[in-house]
Every structure is written in C-alpha cells, then in structure tokens.
Coordinates of C-alpha atoms in Angstrom, one line a residue:
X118 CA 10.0 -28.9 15.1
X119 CA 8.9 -25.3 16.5
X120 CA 9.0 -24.7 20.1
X121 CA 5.4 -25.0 21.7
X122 CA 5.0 -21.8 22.6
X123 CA 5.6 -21.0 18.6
X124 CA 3.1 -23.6 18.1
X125 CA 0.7 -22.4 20.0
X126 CA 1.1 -18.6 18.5
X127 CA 0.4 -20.2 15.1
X128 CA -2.4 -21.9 15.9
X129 CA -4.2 -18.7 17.1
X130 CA -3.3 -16.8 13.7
X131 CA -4.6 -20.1 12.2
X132 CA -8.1 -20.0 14.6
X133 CA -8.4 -16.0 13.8
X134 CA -7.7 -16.2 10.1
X135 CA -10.4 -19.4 9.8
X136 CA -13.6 -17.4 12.0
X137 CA -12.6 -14.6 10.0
X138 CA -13.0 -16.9 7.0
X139 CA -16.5 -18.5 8.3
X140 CA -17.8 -15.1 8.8
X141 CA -16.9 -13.7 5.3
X142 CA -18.8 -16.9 3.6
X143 CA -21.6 -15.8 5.7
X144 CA -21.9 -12.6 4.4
X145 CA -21.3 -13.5 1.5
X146 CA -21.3 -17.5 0.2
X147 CA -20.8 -16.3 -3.2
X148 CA -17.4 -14.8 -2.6
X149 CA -14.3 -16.9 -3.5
X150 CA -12.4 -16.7 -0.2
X151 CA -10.0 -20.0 -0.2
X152 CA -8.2 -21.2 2.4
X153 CA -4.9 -19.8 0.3
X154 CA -4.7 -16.8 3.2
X155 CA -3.9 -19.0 5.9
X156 CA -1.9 -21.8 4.7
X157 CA 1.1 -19.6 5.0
X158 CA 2.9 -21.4 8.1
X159 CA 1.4 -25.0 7.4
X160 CA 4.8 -26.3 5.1
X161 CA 6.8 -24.9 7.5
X162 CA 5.3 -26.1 11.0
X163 CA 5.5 -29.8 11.4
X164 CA 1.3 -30.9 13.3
X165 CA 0.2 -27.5 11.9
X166 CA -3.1 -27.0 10.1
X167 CA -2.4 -29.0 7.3
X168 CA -6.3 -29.4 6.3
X169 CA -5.6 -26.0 4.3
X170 CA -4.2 -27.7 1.2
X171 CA -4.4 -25.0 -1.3
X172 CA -1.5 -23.2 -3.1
X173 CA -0.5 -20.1 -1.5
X174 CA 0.2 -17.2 -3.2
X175 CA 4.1 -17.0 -2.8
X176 CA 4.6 -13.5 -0.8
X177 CA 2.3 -15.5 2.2
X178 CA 5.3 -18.1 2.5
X179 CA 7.6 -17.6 5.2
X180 CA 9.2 -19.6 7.8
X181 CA 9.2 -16.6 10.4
X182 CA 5.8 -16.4 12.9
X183 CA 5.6 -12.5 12.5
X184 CA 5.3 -11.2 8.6
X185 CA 2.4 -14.4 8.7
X186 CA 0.8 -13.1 11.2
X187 CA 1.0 -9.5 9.6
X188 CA -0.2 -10.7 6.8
X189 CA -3.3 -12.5 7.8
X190 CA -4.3 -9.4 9.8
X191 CA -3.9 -7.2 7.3
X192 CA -6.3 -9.7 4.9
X193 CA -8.0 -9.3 8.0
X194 CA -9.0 -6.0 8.0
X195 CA -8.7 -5.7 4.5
X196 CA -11.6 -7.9 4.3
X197 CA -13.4 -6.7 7.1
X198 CA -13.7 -3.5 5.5
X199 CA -15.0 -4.7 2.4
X200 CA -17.2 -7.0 3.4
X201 CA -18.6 -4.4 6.1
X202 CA -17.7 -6.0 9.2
X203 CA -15.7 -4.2 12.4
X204 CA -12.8 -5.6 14.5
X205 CA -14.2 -6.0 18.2
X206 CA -11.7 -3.8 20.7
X207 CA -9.3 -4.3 18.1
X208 CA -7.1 -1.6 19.4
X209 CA -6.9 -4.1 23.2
X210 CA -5.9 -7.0 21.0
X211 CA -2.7 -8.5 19.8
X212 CA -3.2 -8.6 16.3
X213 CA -2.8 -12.4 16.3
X214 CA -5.7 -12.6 18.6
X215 CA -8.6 -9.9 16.5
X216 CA -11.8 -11.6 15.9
X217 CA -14.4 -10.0 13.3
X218 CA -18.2 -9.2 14.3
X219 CA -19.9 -8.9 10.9
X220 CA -22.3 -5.7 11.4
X221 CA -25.7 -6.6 10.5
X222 CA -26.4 -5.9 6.9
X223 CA -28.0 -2.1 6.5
X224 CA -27.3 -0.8 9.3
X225 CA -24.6 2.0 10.4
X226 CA -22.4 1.8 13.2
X227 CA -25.7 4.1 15.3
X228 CA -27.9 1.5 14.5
X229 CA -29.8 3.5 11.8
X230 CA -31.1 2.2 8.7
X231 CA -29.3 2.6 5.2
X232 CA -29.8 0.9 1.7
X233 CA -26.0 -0.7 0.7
X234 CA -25.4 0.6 -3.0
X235 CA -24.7 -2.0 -5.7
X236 CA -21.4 -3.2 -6.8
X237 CA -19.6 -1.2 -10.0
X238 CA -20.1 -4.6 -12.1
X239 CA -23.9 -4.8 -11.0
X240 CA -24.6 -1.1 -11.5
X241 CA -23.2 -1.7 -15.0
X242 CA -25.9 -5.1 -15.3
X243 CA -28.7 -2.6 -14.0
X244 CA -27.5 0.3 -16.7
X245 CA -27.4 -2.0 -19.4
X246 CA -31.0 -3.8 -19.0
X247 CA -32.5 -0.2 -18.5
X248 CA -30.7 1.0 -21.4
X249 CA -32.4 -2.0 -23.6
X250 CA -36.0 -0.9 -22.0
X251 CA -35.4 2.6 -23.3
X252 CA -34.0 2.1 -26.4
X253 CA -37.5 0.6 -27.0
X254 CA -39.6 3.5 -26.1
X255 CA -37.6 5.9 -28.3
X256 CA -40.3 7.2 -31.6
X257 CA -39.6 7.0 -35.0
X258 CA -36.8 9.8 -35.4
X259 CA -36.0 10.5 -31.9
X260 CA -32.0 9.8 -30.7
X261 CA -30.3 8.7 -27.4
X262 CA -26.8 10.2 -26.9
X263 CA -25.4 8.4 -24.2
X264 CA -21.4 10.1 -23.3
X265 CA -19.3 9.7 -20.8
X266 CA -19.0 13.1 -18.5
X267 CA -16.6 15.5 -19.6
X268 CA -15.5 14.2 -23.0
X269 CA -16.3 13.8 -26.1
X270 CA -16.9 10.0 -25.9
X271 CA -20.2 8.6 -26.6
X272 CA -22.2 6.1 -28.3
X273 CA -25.6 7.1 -29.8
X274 CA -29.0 5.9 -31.1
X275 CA -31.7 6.9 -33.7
X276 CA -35.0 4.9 -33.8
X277 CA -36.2 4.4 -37.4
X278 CA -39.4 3.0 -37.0
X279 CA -40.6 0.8 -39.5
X280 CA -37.1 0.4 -40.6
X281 CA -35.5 -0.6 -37.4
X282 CA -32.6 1.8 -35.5
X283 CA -29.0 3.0 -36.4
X284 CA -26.4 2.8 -33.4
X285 CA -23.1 4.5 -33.5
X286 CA -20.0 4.9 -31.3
X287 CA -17.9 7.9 -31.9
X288 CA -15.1 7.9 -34.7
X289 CA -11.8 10.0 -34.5
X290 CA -13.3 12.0 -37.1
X291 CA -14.8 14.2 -34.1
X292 CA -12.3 13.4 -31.1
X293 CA -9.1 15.6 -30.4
X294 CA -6.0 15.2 -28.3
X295 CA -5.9 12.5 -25.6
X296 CA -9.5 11.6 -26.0
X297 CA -8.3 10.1 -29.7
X298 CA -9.2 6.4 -29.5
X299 CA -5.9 4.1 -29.8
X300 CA -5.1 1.7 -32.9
X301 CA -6.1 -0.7 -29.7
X302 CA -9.4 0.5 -28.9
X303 CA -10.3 1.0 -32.9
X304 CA -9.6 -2.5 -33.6
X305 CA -11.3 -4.0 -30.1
X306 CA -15.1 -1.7 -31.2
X307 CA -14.5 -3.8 -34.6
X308 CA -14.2 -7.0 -32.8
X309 CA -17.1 -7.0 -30.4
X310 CA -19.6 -6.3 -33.1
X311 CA -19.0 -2.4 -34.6
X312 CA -18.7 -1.9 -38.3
X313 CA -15.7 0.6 -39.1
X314 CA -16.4 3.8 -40.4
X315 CA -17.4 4.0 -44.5
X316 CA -15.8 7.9 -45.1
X317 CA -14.5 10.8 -43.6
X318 CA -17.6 13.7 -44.1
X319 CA -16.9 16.7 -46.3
X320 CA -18.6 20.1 -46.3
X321 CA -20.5 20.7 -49.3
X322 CA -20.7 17.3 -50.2
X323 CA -23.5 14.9 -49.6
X324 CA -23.2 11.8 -47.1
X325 CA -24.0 8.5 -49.0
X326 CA -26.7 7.1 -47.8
X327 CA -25.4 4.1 -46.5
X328 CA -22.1 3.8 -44.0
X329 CA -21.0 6.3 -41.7
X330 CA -18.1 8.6 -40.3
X331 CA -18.6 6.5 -36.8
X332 CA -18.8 3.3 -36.2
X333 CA -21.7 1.7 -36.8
X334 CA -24.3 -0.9 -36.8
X335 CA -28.2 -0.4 -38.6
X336 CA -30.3 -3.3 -36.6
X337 CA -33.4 -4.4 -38.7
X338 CA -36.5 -4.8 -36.9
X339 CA -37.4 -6.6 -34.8
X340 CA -34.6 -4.8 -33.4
X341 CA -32.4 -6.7 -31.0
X342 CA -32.3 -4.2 -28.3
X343 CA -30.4 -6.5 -25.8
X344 CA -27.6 -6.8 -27.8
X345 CA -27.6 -3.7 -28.4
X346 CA -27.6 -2.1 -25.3
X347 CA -24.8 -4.9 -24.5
X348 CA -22.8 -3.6 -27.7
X349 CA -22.5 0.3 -25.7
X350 CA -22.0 -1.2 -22.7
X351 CA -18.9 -2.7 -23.7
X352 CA -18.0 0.4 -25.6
X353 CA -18.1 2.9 -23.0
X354 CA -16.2 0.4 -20.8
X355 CA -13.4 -1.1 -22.6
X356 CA -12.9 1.7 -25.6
X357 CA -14.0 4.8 -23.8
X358 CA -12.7 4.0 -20.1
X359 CA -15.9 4.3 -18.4
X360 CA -16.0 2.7 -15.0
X361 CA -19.4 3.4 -13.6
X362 CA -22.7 4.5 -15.0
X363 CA -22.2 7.1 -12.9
X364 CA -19.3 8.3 -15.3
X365 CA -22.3 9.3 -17.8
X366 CA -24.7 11.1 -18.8
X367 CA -27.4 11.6 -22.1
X368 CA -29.5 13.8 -24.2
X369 CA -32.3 12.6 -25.7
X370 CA -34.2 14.9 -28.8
X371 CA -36.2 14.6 -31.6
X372 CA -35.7 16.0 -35.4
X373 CA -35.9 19.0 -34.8
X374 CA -33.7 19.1 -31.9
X375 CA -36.3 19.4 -29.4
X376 CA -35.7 17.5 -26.1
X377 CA -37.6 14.2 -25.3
X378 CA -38.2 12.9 -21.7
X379 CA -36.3 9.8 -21.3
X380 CA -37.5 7.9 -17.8
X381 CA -35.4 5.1 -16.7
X382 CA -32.1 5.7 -17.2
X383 CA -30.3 6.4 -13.9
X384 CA -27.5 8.5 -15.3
X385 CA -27.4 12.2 -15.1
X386 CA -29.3 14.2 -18.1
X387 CA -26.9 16.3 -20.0
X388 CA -26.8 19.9 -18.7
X389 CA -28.1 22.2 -22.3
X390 CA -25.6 25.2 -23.3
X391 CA -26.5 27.8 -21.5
X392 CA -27.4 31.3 -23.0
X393 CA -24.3 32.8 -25.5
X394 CA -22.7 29.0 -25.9

C-alpha cells in the first residue's frame, strides 16, 4: 500500500483530471470523453478511485506518481485548448493541482464578441447540402466544375433538362504526374457509386454518345440531387484528398462558355485566365 502522502498526491491528479472532465461534458455533452484518462493509477493504488472502471489505453499505465500526473495534464491542456477553455494561474500551480475555467462560448480572452467557425466534418455537411440546392438551380445546358485548388482534380456537372443531368469526376485521361489517381482511389470512385470510364478520346474521331473518358454517372429525372451531391463529396475527400471546402473552388458557364452566377456555394469562384493565358 502507497505511503499517504502518495495517496493523497493521487487523489488530487484524480480530483483535477475528473472537474476537468465535468467541465468538457459541459461544453460539450456530445463529446466522448471516458473516464479511460484517469484510470491510470487506480490498479496500482490499493482505496484509489476505483469508480473509473474503463480500460485504459496502455501508455497511461504506470506504477510511478509522476509520468500519471504528466500525462493527465498534458490531456489537460490538450483538451482545454480544444474545447476553448484556459488554465486559471496555471503558471502559480503545480501541474497536479491546474483546474480549467471553460471561457464562455463566443467570446475572446478581451471580452469581445466572435462567431466560433464550424468543425471540418460539419463544414463538409454544410458544403454538401448547399451543393444539392445548387445543383438544382443550374438551366438546361449550364455546368458546375467543382476542383480542388491548385490541381487538376475535380468533379463536374451538366444539367440536361428534360433529360435529367450527367456528373463526372475526373479520369487519368487528363491528370499528370503526382496528381494521377492510384489503382486505390480508381477502384474506391467505382465502389461508392462511379461508373468507370467507357474509352480513351481521340482527335478526329467522334465521342459515342453514350459513356465517357471520366467517370461517370447520367441521373434521370427526377434527378436525385442528394445523392449526388453526396457522391462528390466523397470524391473530393477520399479520391482527391480534399480536407476542407475551403480546399475548393468552381466555375460555373453555360454552352457557350459564358459564366453563370452561382449563389450559395461558399467556396471560392475560380479566378478566369488572365489576358495572354
């Protein structure tokens, strides 16, 4: 059995690491913050807090007071930064001894007022519905290139009016060098819902009118524009490496090659060649 004073230096870690874990469900319930970060000492302290009952990950075991207690601080602020709270005279306090004060939500450290910007994966949730609203809007013959930023990666839509719309995500027919999609990424844009390309184009020679050189999909109408926009989603995620909507832009034109005002997409609009390009 540990000395008392031992005991006692546990038990604070244990008290510090559990507000810290009150206040982080109170900023946010829906986080999965288990107990697992401060069961570290509790097989190896006979009367400690044995109410934490998870499984640990295994770098948090240790029979020493010290690496715990450096490791449950560091969660500590770890956390604390994400979650946007800040350690109260940190710097005066043994680490062992650091509580949390969660800052209230949309404010900065002066008190002024700031709108906290949305998480990658709901940016992505926000992109992809305003994608399906657009895709809706577009007339008869108009197309939507949506690419990510500084590559030749992009997906691509042409309404077709009565006859529904044609989507397409690039081919290696028109990528070079390290933007080449893998064997990997071919095969995963066939699995979520892509039909391979039908031929390789040739000048001089007439496209078929069915198929294409991309991959492809030609949605009937009434066109599902959900799934759709759910379909290039995925596509500039998992094959073309995207990681925010802020990684794109898109040009939007008609037939003729004329530009068309696209409102509600809140990615950058492609910058045109400039004069001589």
């Amino acid at each position: 059995m540990p000395e008392p004073e031992t005991r006692d230096r546990v038990n604070r870690i244990f008290e510090a690491a559990s507000e810290l874990l009150r206040q982080a469900e109170a900023i946010d319930p829906s986080r999965d913050l288990p107990g697992r970060l401060v069961v570290a000492a509790s097989d190896h302290f006979e009367g400690g807090h044995t109410r934490w009952t998870s499984d640990p990950p295994k770098d948090l075991h240790s029979t020493e007071v010290r690496p715990v207690e450096d490791v449950i601080a560091q969660a500590c602020e770890r956390l604390a930064l994400v979650r946007g709270a800040v350690p109260n005279d940190a710097a005066a306090k043994s680490r062992d001894e650091v509580r949390m004060e969660p800052r209230p939500a949309g404010e900065l450290a002066d008190g002024k007022p700031f709108k906290v910007q949305p998480t990658a994966e709901q940016a992505w949730v926000d992109f992809e519905r305003n994608l399906a609203v657009t895709l809706q809007v577009l007339e008869e013959d108009e197309s939507l290139v949506v690419e990510r930023k500084h590559t030749n990666l992009y997906v691509q839509f042409n309404a077709q009016g009565s006859f529904g719309m044609r989507a397409e995500a690039v081919s290696n027919t028109f990528l070079l060098g390290t933007q080449k999609l893998t064997d990997a990424a071919c095969e995963r844009l066939i699995k979520i819902g892509w039909n391979a390309p039908t031929y390789v184009p040739v000048e001089g020679v007439p496209e078929p009118a069915d198929g294409s050189c991309n991959f492809y999909i030609d949605a009937a109408n009434p066109v599902p524009w959900q799934y759709i926009a759910a379909l290039a989603v995925r596509t500039l995620r998992e094959a073309h490496s995207a990681r925010h909507p802020g990684d794109l832009q898109y040009s939007a034109f008609d037939a003729d090659g004329n530009s068309v005002d696209i409102d509600g997409l809140p990615i950058k609009r492609k910058d045109p060649p400039s004069d001589g390009a």
